[in-house]
mmCIF file of N, CA and C in Angstrom:
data_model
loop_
_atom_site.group_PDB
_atom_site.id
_atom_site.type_symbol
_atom_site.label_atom_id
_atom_site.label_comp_id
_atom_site.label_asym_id
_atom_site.label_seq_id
_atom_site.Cartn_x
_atom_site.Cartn_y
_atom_site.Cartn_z
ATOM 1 N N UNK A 1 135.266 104.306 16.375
ATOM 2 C CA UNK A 1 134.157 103.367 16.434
ATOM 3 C C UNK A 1 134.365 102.344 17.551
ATOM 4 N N UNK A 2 135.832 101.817 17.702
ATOM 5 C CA UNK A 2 135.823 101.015 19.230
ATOM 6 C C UNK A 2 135.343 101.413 19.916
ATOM 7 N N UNK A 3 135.736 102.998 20.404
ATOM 8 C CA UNK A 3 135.543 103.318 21.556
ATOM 9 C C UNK A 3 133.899 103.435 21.752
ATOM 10 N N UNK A 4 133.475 103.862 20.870
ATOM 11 C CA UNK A 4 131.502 103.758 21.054
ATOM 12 C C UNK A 4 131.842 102.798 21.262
ATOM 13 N N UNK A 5 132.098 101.032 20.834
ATOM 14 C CA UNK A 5 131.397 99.798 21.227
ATOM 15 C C UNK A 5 131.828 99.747 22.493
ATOM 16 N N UNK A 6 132.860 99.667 22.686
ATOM 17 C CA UNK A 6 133.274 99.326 23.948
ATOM 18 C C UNK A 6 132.624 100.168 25.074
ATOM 19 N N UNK A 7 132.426 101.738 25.005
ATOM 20 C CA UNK A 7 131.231 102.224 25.874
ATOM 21 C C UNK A 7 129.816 101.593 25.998
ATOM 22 N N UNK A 8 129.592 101.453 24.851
ATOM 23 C CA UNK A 8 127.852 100.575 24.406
ATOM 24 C C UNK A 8 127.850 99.540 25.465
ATOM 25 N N UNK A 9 129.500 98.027 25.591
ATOM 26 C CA UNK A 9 129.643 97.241 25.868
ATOM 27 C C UNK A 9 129.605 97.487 27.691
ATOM 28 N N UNK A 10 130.470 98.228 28.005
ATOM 29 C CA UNK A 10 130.819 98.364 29.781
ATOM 30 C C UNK A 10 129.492 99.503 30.339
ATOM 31 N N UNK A 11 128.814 100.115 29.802
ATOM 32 C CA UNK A 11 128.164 101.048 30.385
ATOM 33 C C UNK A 11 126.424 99.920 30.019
ATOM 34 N N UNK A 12 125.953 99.974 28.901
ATOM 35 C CA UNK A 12 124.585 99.966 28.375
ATOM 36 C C UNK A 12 124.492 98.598 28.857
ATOM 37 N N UNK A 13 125.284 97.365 28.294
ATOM 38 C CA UNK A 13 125.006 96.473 28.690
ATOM 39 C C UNK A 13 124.701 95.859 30.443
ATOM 40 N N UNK A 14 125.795 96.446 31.536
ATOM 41 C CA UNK A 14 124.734 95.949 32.460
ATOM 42 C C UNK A 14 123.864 96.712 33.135
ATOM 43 N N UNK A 15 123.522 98.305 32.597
ATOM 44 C CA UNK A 15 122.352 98.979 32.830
ATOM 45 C C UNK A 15 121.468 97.951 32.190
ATOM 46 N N UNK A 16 121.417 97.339 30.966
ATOM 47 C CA UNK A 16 120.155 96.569 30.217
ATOM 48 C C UNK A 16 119.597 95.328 31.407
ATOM 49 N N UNK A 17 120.927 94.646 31.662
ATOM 50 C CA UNK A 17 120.662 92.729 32.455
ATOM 51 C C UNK A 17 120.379 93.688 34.063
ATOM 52 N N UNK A 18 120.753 95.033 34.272
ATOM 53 C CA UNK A 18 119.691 95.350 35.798
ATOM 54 C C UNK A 18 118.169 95.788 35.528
ATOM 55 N N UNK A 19 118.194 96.518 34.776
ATOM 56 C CA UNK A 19 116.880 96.505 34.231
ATOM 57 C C UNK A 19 116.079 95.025 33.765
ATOM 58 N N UNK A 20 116.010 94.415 33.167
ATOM 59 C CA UNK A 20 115.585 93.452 32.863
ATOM 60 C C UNK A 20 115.334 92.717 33.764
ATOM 61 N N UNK A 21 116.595 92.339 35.255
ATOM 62 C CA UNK A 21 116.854 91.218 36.153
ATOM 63 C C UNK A 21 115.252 92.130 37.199
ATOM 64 N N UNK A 22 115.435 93.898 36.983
ATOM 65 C CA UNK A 22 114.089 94.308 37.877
ATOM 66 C C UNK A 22 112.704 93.525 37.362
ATOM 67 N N UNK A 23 112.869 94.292 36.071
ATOM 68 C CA UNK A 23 111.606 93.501 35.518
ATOM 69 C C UNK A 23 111.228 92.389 35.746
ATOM 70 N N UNK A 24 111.764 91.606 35.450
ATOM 71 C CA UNK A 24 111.384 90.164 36.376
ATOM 72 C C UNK A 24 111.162 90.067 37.630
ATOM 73 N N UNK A 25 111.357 90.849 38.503
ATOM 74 C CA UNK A 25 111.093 90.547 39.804
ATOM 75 C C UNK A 25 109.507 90.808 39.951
ATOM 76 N N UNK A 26 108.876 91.444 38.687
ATOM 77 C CA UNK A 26 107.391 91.808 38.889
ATOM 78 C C UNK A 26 106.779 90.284 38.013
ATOM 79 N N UNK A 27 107.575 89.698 37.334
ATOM 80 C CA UNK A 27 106.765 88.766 36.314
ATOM 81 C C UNK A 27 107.294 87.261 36.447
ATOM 82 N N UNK A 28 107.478 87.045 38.785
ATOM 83 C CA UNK A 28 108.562 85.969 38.821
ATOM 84 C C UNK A 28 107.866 84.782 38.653
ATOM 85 N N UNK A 29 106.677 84.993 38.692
ATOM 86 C CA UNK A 29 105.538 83.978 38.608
ATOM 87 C C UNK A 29 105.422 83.693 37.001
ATOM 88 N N UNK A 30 106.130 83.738 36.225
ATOM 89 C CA UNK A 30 106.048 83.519 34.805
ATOM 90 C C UNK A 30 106.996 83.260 34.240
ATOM 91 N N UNK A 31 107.231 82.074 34.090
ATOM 92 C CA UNK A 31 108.919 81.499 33.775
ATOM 93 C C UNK A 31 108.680 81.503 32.290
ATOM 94 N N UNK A 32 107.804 81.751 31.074
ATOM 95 C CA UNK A 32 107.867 81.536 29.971
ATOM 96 C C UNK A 32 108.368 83.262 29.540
ATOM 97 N N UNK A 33 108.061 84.327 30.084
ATOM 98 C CA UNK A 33 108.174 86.078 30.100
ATOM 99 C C UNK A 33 109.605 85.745 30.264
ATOM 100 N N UNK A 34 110.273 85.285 31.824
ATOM 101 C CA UNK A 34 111.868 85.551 32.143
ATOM 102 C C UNK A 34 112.634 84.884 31.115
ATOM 103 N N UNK A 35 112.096 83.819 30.325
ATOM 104 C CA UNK A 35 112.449 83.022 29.418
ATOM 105 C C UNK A 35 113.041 84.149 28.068
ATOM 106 N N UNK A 36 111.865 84.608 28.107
ATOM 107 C CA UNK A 36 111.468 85.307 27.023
ATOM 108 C C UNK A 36 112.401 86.586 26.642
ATOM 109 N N UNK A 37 112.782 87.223 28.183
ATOM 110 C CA UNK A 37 113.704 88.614 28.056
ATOM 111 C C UNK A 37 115.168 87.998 27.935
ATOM 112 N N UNK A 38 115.578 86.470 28.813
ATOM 113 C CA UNK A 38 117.115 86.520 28.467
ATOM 114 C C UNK A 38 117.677 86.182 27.316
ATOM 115 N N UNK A 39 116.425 85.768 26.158
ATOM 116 C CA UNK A 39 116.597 84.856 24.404
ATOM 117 C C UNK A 39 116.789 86.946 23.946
ATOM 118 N N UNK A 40 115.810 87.777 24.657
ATOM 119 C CA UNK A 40 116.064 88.997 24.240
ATOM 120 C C UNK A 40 117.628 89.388 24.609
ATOM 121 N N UNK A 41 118.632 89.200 25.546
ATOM 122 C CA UNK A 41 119.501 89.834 26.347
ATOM 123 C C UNK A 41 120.537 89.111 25.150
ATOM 124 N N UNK A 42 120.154 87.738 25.268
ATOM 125 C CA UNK A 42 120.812 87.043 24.783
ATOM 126 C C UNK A 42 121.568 87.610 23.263
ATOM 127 N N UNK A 43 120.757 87.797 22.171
ATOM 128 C CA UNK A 43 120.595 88.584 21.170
ATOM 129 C C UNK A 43 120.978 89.594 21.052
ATOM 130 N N UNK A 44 120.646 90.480 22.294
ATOM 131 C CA UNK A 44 121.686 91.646 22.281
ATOM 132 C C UNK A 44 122.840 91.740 22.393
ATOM 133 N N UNK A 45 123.194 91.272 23.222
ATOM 134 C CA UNK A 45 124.674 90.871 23.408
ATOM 135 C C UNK A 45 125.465 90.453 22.403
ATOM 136 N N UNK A 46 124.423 89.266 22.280
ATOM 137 C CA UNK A 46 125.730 89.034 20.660
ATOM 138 C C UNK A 46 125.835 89.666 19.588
ATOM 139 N N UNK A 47 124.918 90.442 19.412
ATOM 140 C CA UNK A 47 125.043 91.852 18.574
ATOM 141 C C UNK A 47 126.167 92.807 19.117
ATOM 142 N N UNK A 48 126.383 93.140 19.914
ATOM 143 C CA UNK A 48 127.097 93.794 20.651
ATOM 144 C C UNK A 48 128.460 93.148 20.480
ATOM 145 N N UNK A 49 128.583 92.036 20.647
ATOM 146 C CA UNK A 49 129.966 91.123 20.932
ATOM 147 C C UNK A 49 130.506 91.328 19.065
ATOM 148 N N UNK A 50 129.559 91.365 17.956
ATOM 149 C CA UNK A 50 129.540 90.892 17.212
ATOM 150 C C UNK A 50 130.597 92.326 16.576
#
């Protein structure tokens, strides 16, 4: 079971914050959206950490 998290952790996680950091580059004009995905990143992560 480490070894899944720790893959989940070094692989998924910064495929997720490049994806996301793209996405924003379409929605830069909307600081309440970029707001909105890092309270999402945020959450994940600490799920992840958890």
């Amino acid at each position: 079971m480490e070894l899944y998290e720790e893959f989940t952790f070094h692989w998924c996680l910064p495929w997720w914050i490049l994806s996301v950091f793209r996405h924003q580059q379409s929605h830069i004009q909307n600081p309440l959206r970029i707001k909105k995905d890092f309270n999402a990143l945020s959450v994940a992560s600490g799920a992840w950490i958890e």
